[in-house]
Amino acid sequence: MKNTVLITGASSGFGKLIAKKFQSEGWNVVATMRSPQKETELNQLENVLVTELDVTKPNSIAKAIITATDKFGTIDALVNNAGLGIAGPMEGISNDEIRNQMDVNLFGPINTMKAVLPQMRAKKSGTIINVSSIGGRVAFPYFSVYMASKHALEGLTDSMQYELDPFGIRLKLVEPGVFKTAFGENSTQSETSKMADYHETNQKFYDKYFKTEGSSLDDGDPQQVADAVYEAATDNSEQLRYPVGASAIQTLGARQQMSDIDFKNMMKQHALAGIA
Ligand SMILES: NC(=O)c1ccc[n+]([C@@H]2O[C@H](COP(=O)([O-])OP(=O)(O)OC[C@H]3O[C@@H](n4cnc5c(N)ncnc54)[C@H](OP(=O)(O)O)[C@@H]3O)[C@@H](O)[C@H]2O)c1
């Protein structure tokens, strides 16, 4: 019998590539998105169910899981990929914007995990892959609430791996570096955080890392992320973290070896030169 994966945020970027990767490897794929009526590609593929799911709405998650299990039976793997970024200096970002960031990037995975865990616990197997970021273990300025959401997702996942071990359920973190998807366009500069004192450095950071065109960091083909998610789902290992892309591998490697102060100085001399 084929395995089934449910993916959130499959309308674009990594999510769409992840859906295609699992489909090409012979899995049943539940490709979920907020606006399935706009999808034209994934619904042409065999064994792919495109259905609506907004990670901030538990009712929509419950409905998607019923639709998925009616069609394919149980869900073997869950990929929490949906996410967005809110940028700007923390001091000025409104609490509503911060809550929205956490609703999607942290409570989103919490909501979907709570919804699939009962069936995974019942069959004593399953894999949950949470798409974190290089920003789940190191931090950059003017993106603090995004960094907070991914650090929180890492802590949550790390802790849950122990809780779910006895049920044969594996937890995984995929940590992409910097890839050109729609993420830059879909990430917003907080409207309330346009404070004069921060303006110049905030703008420099935005120009260096956010603008899809001309961004100074690029880890190459985003397919690497889809391949890493597939590896995490199928390698049968206890490995928790899968950094993807040279920037993630190098930066996270350096972070493990260096003291806080040495790492900060290295960041200021290289990644943040002229910014912080
Ligand atoms: N690109 C990078 O360099 C990078 C690096 C590290 C980590 N990441 C992480 O990778 C993941 C995917 O990002 P991406 O780069 O592929 O960006 P993307 O192309 O902007 O994709 C983000 C996806 O999340 C969906 N989404 C947003 N809010 C949602 C909600 N409330 N419910 C359901 N889906 C929602 C979007 O759907 P709509 O089409 O409906 O908006 C879209 O499909 C994110 O978690 C991001 O934080 C990206």
Tab-separated table of C-alpha atoms and ligand atoms in Angstrom:
chain	number	residue	atom	x	y	z
A	1	MET	CA	0.000	0.000	0.000
A	2	LYS	CA	1.198	3.515	-0.832
A	3	ASN	CA	2.203	5.905	1.949
A	4	THR	CA	0.353	9.210	2.269
A	5	VAL	CA	1.832	12.632	3.027
A	6	LEU	CA	-0.070	15.806	3.932
A	7	ILE	CA	1.733	19.061	3.110
A	8	THR	CA	0.728	22.579	4.177
A	9	GLY	CA	1.356	25.640	2.015
A	10	ALA	CA	1.612	23.597	-1.196
A	11	SER	CA	0.495	26.497	-3.420
A	12	SER	CA	4.028	27.755	-4.050
A	13	GLY	CA	7.750	27.568	-3.273
A	14	PHE	CA	9.046	24.614	-1.293
A	15	GLY	CA	5.525	23.284	-0.634
A	16	LYS	CA	4.761	22.751	-4.308
A	17	LEU	CA	8.187	21.149	-4.928
A	18	ILE	CA	7.725	18.884	-1.895
A	19	ALA	CA	4.322	17.767	-3.235
A	20	LYS	CA	5.814	16.952	-6.643
A	21	LYS	CA	8.783	15.114	-5.090
A	22	PHE	CA	6.625	12.784	-2.968
A	23	GLN	CA	4.259	12.197	-5.924
A	24	SER	CA	7.183	11.296	-8.179
A	25	GLU	CA	8.389	8.807	-5.540
A	26	GLY	CA	5.036	7.016	-5.613
A	27	TRP	CA	3.346	8.488	-2.513
A	28	ASN	CA	-0.251	9.619	-2.207
A	29	VAL	CA	-0.064	13.379	-1.702
A	30	VAL	CA	-2.523	15.656	0.084
A	31	ALA	CA	-1.435	19.063	-1.188
A	32	THR	CA	-3.160	21.599	1.023
A	33	MET	CA	-3.433	25.345	0.490
A	34	ARG	CA	-5.587	28.315	1.368
A	35	SER	CA	-6.954	28.815	-2.167
A	36	PRO	CA	-7.161	25.428	-3.922
A	37	GLN	CA	-9.396	26.932	-6.636
A	38	LYS	CA	-6.299	28.764	-7.951
A	39	GLU	CA	-4.205	25.596	-8.355
A	40	THR	CA	-3.699	24.414	-11.937
A	41	GLU	CA	-0.671	22.114	-11.781
A	42	LEU	CA	-0.801	19.726	-8.821
A	43	ASN	CA	-4.403	18.711	-9.516
A	44	GLN	CA	-3.303	17.276	-12.886
A	45	LEU	CA	-1.061	14.721	-11.156
A	46	GLU	CA	-2.086	11.162	-10.276
A	47	ASN	CA	-2.578	10.349	-6.589
A	48	VAL	CA	-2.565	14.027	-5.597
A	49	LEU	CA	-5.507	15.462	-3.684
A	50	VAL	CA	-5.563	19.262	-3.653
A	51	THR	CA	-7.655	20.537	-0.786
A	52	GLU	CA	-8.205	23.637	1.324
A	53	LEU	CA	-6.345	24.114	4.594
A	54	ASP	CA	-5.548	27.326	6.444
A	55	VAL	CA	-3.143	26.487	9.283
A	56	THR	CA	-4.635	29.210	11.486
A	57	LYS	CA	-8.132	27.656	11.313
A	58	PRO	CA	-8.578	24.385	13.234
A	59	ASN	CA	-11.928	23.728	11.469
A	60	SER	CA	-10.276	23.905	8.084
A	61	ILE	CA	-7.536	21.510	9.279
A	62	ALA	CA	-10.115	19.028	10.606
A	63	LYS	CA	-12.042	19.150	7.312
A	64	ALA	CA	-8.875	18.609	5.238
A	65	ILE	CA	-7.910	15.590	7.347
A	66	ILE	CA	-11.348	14.011	6.944
A	67	THR	CA	-11.186	14.584	3.156
A	68	ALA	CA	-7.670	13.118	3.055
A	69	THR	CA	-8.422	10.021	5.136
A	70	ASP	CA	-11.657	9.369	3.186
A	71	LYS	CA	-9.578	9.259	0.001
A	72	PHE	CA	-6.306	7.673	1.072
A	73	GLY	CA	-6.802	6.123	4.545
A	74	THR	CA	-4.388	7.211	7.255
A	75	ILE	CA	-1.725	9.905	6.988
A	76	ASP	CA	1.832	8.563	7.306
A	77	ALA	CA	3.746	11.849	7.110
A	78	LEU	CA	2.873	15.471	7.849
A	79	VAL	CA	4.983	18.291	6.408
A	80	ASN	CA	4.446	21.629	8.144
A	81	ASN	CA	5.752	23.934	5.452
A	82	ALA	CA	3.342	26.913	5.419
A	83	GLY	CA	4.991	30.053	6.710
A	84	LEU	CA	5.549	33.748	6.254
A	85	GLY	CA	7.863	36.447	7.538
A	86	ILE	CA	7.205	39.810	9.116
A	87	ALA	CA	10.237	42.106	9.014
A	88	GLY	CA	11.251	45.290	10.773
A	89	PRO	CA	12.746	46.399	14.084
A	90	MET	CA	10.949	44.618	16.938
A	91	GLU	CA	10.276	47.810	18.884
A	92	GLY	CA	7.836	49.031	16.286
A	93	ILE	CA	6.108	45.829	15.198
A	94	SER	CA	2.548	45.807	16.508
A	95	ASN	CA	1.468	42.958	18.764
A	96	ASP	CA	-1.237	42.094	16.218
A	97	GLU	CA	1.462	41.561	13.581
A	98	ILE	CA	3.557	39.516	16.031
A	99	ARG	CA	0.532	37.364	16.888
A	100	ASN	CA	-0.133	36.831	13.183
A	101	GLN	CA	3.495	35.713	12.720
A	102	MET	CA	3.163	33.240	15.582
A	103	ASP	CA	-0.305	32.105	14.449
A	104	VAL	CA	1.032	30.945	11.096
A	105	ASN	CA	4.595	29.790	11.880
A	106	LEU	CA	4.116	28.320	15.374
A	107	PHE	CA	0.424	27.735	16.134
A	108	GLY	CA	-0.064	26.545	12.533
A	109	PRO	CA	2.192	23.486	13.047
A	110	ILE	CA	0.780	23.041	16.574
A	111	ASN	CA	-2.764	22.932	15.134
A	112	THR	CA	-1.933	20.431	12.383
A	113	MET	CA	0.127	18.201	14.718
A	114	LYS	CA	-2.733	18.070	17.239
A	115	ALA	CA	-5.028	17.055	14.379
A	116	VAL	CA	-2.908	14.176	12.969
A	117	LEU	CA	-1.353	12.813	16.168
A	118	PRO	CA	-4.403	10.804	17.308
A	119	GLN	CA	-4.271	8.652	14.155
A	120	MET	CA	-0.464	8.361	14.236
A	121	ARG	CA	-0.534	7.340	17.907
A	122	ALA	CA	-3.261	4.777	17.178
A	123	LYS	CA	-1.195	3.053	14.484
A	124	LYS	CA	2.080	3.622	16.366
A	125	SER	CA	3.897	5.133	13.397
A	126	GLY	CA	4.297	8.380	11.508
A	127	THR	CA	6.766	11.143	10.681
A	128	ILE	CA	6.270	14.863	11.226
A	129	ILE	CA	8.591	17.214	9.371
A	130	ASN	CA	8.578	20.829	10.469
A	131	VAL	CA	10.133	23.261	8.013
A	132	SER	CA	12.182	25.556	10.208
A	133	SER	CA	14.995	27.764	8.924
A	134	ILE	CA	18.628	28.658	9.444
A	135	GLY	CA	16.824	31.251	11.607
A	136	GLY	CA	15.648	28.484	13.921
A	137	ARG	CA	19.127	28.289	15.451
A	138	VAL	CA	20.860	31.595	14.643
A	139	ALA	CA	19.405	35.092	14.343
A	140	PHE	CA	19.545	38.093	12.036
A	141	PRO	CA	18.400	41.633	12.831
A	142	TYR	CA	15.148	43.184	11.569
A	143	PHE	CA	13.541	39.774	11.408
A	144	SER	CA	13.291	39.121	15.136
A	145	VAL	CA	9.693	37.929	15.299
A	146	TYR	CA	10.271	35.493	12.425
A	147	MET	CA	13.424	34.247	14.208
A	148	ALA	CA	11.376	33.893	17.408
A	149	SER	CA	8.742	31.828	15.576
A	150	LYS	CA	11.347	29.441	14.114
A	151	HIS	CA	13.362	29.172	17.367
A	152	ALA	CA	10.086	28.299	19.109
A	153	LEU	CA	9.259	25.709	16.439
A	154	GLU	CA	12.699	24.130	16.991
A	155	GLY	CA	12.238	23.928	20.777
A	156	LEU	CA	8.758	22.517	20.374
A	157	THR	CA	9.901	19.850	17.905
A	158	ASP	CA	13.014	18.930	19.895
A	159	SER	CA	10.898	18.397	23.007
A	160	MET	CA	8.134	16.491	21.219
A	161	GLN	CA	10.560	13.935	19.757
A	162	TYR	CA	10.955	12.467	23.273
A	163	GLU	CA	7.210	12.499	23.952
A	164	LEU	CA	6.439	10.677	20.720
A	165	ASP	CA	9.295	8.156	20.669
A	166	PRO	CA	7.223	5.598	22.616
A	167	PHE	CA	4.540	5.781	19.910
A	168	GLY	CA	6.970	5.152	17.036
A	169	ILE	CA	6.454	8.705	15.721
A	170	ARG	CA	9.508	10.579	14.426
A	171	LEU	CA	9.939	14.363	14.557
A	172	LYS	CA	12.174	16.146	12.059
A	173	LEU	CA	13.359	19.716	11.440
A	174	VAL	CA	14.390	20.825	7.947
A	175	GLU	CA	16.441	24.037	8.134
A	176	PRO	CA	16.771	25.830	4.773
A	177	GLY	CA	19.310	28.605	4.256
A	178	VAL	CA	18.297	31.254	1.706
A	179	PHE	CA	16.397	30.186	-1.415
A	180	LYS	CA	14.557	32.146	-4.072
A	181	THR	CA	10.885	31.289	-3.679
A	182	ALA	CA	7.903	33.608	-3.273
A	183	PHE	CA	8.955	34.001	0.397
A	184	GLY	CA	10.554	37.430	-0.162
A	185	GLU	CA	7.407	38.779	-1.876
A	186	ASN	CA	5.083	37.158	0.653
A	187	SER	CA	7.059	38.489	3.621
A	188	THR	CA	5.996	41.933	4.695
A	189	GLN	CA	7.792	44.867	6.210
A	190	SER	CA	5.794	45.748	9.303
A	191	GLU	CA	3.853	48.948	8.602
A	192	THR	CA	4.092	50.109	12.194
A	193	SER	CA	7.832	49.550	12.481
A	194	LYS	CA	8.984	52.208	10.029
A	195	MET	CA	10.788	54.163	12.739
A	196	ALA	CA	13.252	56.853	11.665
A	197	ASP	CA	16.046	55.770	14.018
A	198	TYR	CA	16.146	52.295	12.503
A	199	HIS	CA	15.317	53.240	8.943
A	200	GLU	CA	18.749	53.230	7.311
A	201	THR	CA	20.049	49.907	8.686
A	202	ASN	CA	16.651	48.218	8.332
A	203	GLN	CA	16.562	49.232	4.657
A	204	LYS	CA	20.130	47.987	4.083
A	205	PHE	CA	19.248	44.631	5.598
A	206	TYR	CA	16.056	44.428	3.525
A	207	ASP	CA	17.930	45.255	0.305
A	208	LYS	CA	20.679	42.727	1.074
A	209	TYR	CA	18.568	39.745	2.081
A	210	PHE	CA	14.946	40.223	1.094
A	211	LYS	CA	14.691	41.533	-2.393
A	212	THR	CA	14.276	38.425	-4.523
A	213	GLU	CA	16.249	40.022	-7.337
A	214	GLY	CA	19.771	41.005	-6.367
A	215	SER	CA	19.686	39.441	-2.906
A	216	SER	CA	23.300	38.841	-1.915
A	217	LEU	CA	22.713	35.336	-0.561
A	218	ASP	CA	21.348	32.489	-2.601
A	219	ASP	CA	21.712	28.798	-1.840
A	220	GLY	CA	20.621	27.801	-5.345
A	221	ASP	CA	17.923	25.389	-6.460
A	222	PRO	CA	15.025	25.154	-3.946
A	223	GLN	CA	14.596	21.534	-5.053
A	224	GLN	CA	17.353	20.797	-2.470
A	225	VAL	CA	14.791	21.549	0.240
A	226	ALA	CA	12.167	19.223	-1.259
A	227	ASP	CA	14.797	16.477	-1.514
A	228	ALA	CA	15.831	17.006	2.133
A	229	VAL	CA	12.195	16.792	3.286
A	230	TYR	CA	11.805	13.534	1.363
A	231	GLU	CA	15.034	12.193	2.899
A	232	ALA	CA	13.805	13.144	6.373
A	233	ALA	CA	10.551	11.270	5.733
A	234	THR	CA	12.193	8.111	4.437
A	235	ASP	CA	15.707	7.650	5.850
A	236	ASN	CA	14.446	5.637	8.819
A	237	SER	CA	16.856	7.452	11.100
A	238	GLU	CA	16.553	9.205	14.440
A	239	GLN	CA	18.230	12.313	12.956
A	240	LEU	CA	16.355	15.435	14.101
A	241	ARG	CA	17.862	18.276	12.048
A	242	TYR	CA	18.494	18.593	8.298
A	243	PRO	CA	20.203	21.913	7.396
A	244	VAL	CA	19.899	22.609	3.643
A	245	GLY	CA	22.104	24.860	1.492
A	246	ALA	CA	25.674	26.070	1.944
A	247	SER	CA	24.688	29.122	4.008
A	248	ALA	CA	22.795	26.997	6.533
A	249	ILE	CA	25.417	24.263	6.754
A	250	GLN	CA	28.309	26.736	7.187
A	251	THR	CA	26.548	29.158	9.547
A	252	LEU	CA	25.034	26.485	11.777
A	253	GLY	CA	28.361	24.620	11.826
A	254	ALA	CA	30.177	27.814	12.883
A	255	ARG	CA	27.546	28.521	15.558
A	256	GLN	CA	28.180	25.133	17.150
A	257	GLN	CA	31.932	25.703	17.329
A	258	MET	CA	32.086	29.364	18.440
A	259	SER	CA	31.378	31.251	21.629
A	260	ASP	CA	28.500	33.755	21.597
A	261	ILE	CA	30.860	36.708	21.331
A	262	ASP	CA	33.059	35.183	18.598
A	263	PHE	CA	29.981	34.271	16.595
A	264	LYS	CA	28.520	37.767	16.964
A	265	ASN	CA	31.788	39.341	15.792
A	266	MET	CA	31.974	36.951	12.847
A	267	MET	CA	28.387	37.826	11.836
A	268	LYS	CA	29.142	41.558	12.052
A	269	GLN	CA	32.283	41.180	9.933
A	270	HIS	CA	30.696	39.013	7.251
A	271	ALA	CA	26.921	38.480	6.898
A	272	LEU	CA	26.033	41.803	8.510
A	273	ALA	CA	28.958	43.918	7.288
A	274	GLY	CA	27.777	47.506	6.892
A	275	ILE	CA	24.452	46.709	8.563
A	276	ALA	CA	24.977	46.006	12.251
B	1	LIG	N1	12.697	30.684	1.008
B	1	LIG	C1	13.592	30.651	1.966
B	1	LIG	O1	14.730	31.122	1.782
B	1	LIG	C2	13.286	30.013	3.290
B	1	LIG	C3	14.346	29.820	4.171
B	1	LIG	C4	14.121	29.209	5.385
B	1	LIG	C5	12.859	28.762	5.707
B	1	LIG	N2	11.809	28.971	4.846
B	1	LIG	C6	10.497	28.450	5.254
B	1	LIG	O2	10.018	27.593	4.233
B	1	LIG	C7	8.595	27.541	4.287
B	1	LIG	C8	8.033	27.720	2.892
B	1	LIG	O3	8.406	28.994	2.403
B	1	LIG	P1	8.716	29.287	0.855
B	1	LIG	O4	10.090	29.794	0.790
B	1	LIG	O5	8.307	28.160	0.003
B	1	LIG	O6	7.773	30.573	0.632
B	1	LIG	P2	6.408	30.786	-0.180
B	1	LIG	O7	6.628	30.447	-1.620
B	1	LIG	O8	5.962	32.163	0.174
B	1	LIG	O9	5.417	29.709	0.422
B	1	LIG	C9	4.767	29.895	1.647
B	1	LIG	C10	3.500	29.073	1.642
B	1	LIG	O10	2.856	29.219	2.920
B	1	LIG	C11	1.474	29.394	2.670
B	1	LIG	N3	0.760	30.025	3.775
B	1	LIG	C12	0.931	31.248	4.333
B	1	LIG	N4	0.026	31.448	5.319
B	1	LIG	C13	-0.727	30.320	5.381
B	1	LIG	C14	-1.825	29.874	6.178
B	1	LIG	N5	-2.359	30.677	7.123
B	1	LIG	N6	-2.334	28.629	5.966
B	1	LIG	C15	-1.829	27.824	5.014
B	1	LIG	N7	-0.810	28.185	4.206
B	1	LIG	C16	-0.284	29.410	4.401
B	1	LIG	C17	1.420	30.227	1.400
B	1	LIG	O11	0.124	30.090	0.860
B	1	LIG	P3	-0.672	31.236	0.058
B	1	LIG	O12	-0.337	30.969	-1.369
B	1	LIG	O13	-2.099	30.965	0.386
B	1	LIG	O14	-0.187	32.560	0.573
B	1	LIG	C18	2.501	29.525	0.578
B	1	LIG	O15	1.999	28.366	-0.043
B	1	LIG	C19	8.175	28.608	5.301
B	1	LIG	O16	7.876	27.992	6.537
B	1	LIG	C20	9.412	29.484	5.436
B	1	LIG	O17	9.485	30.101	6.701
B	1	LIG	C21	12.003	29.580	3.651
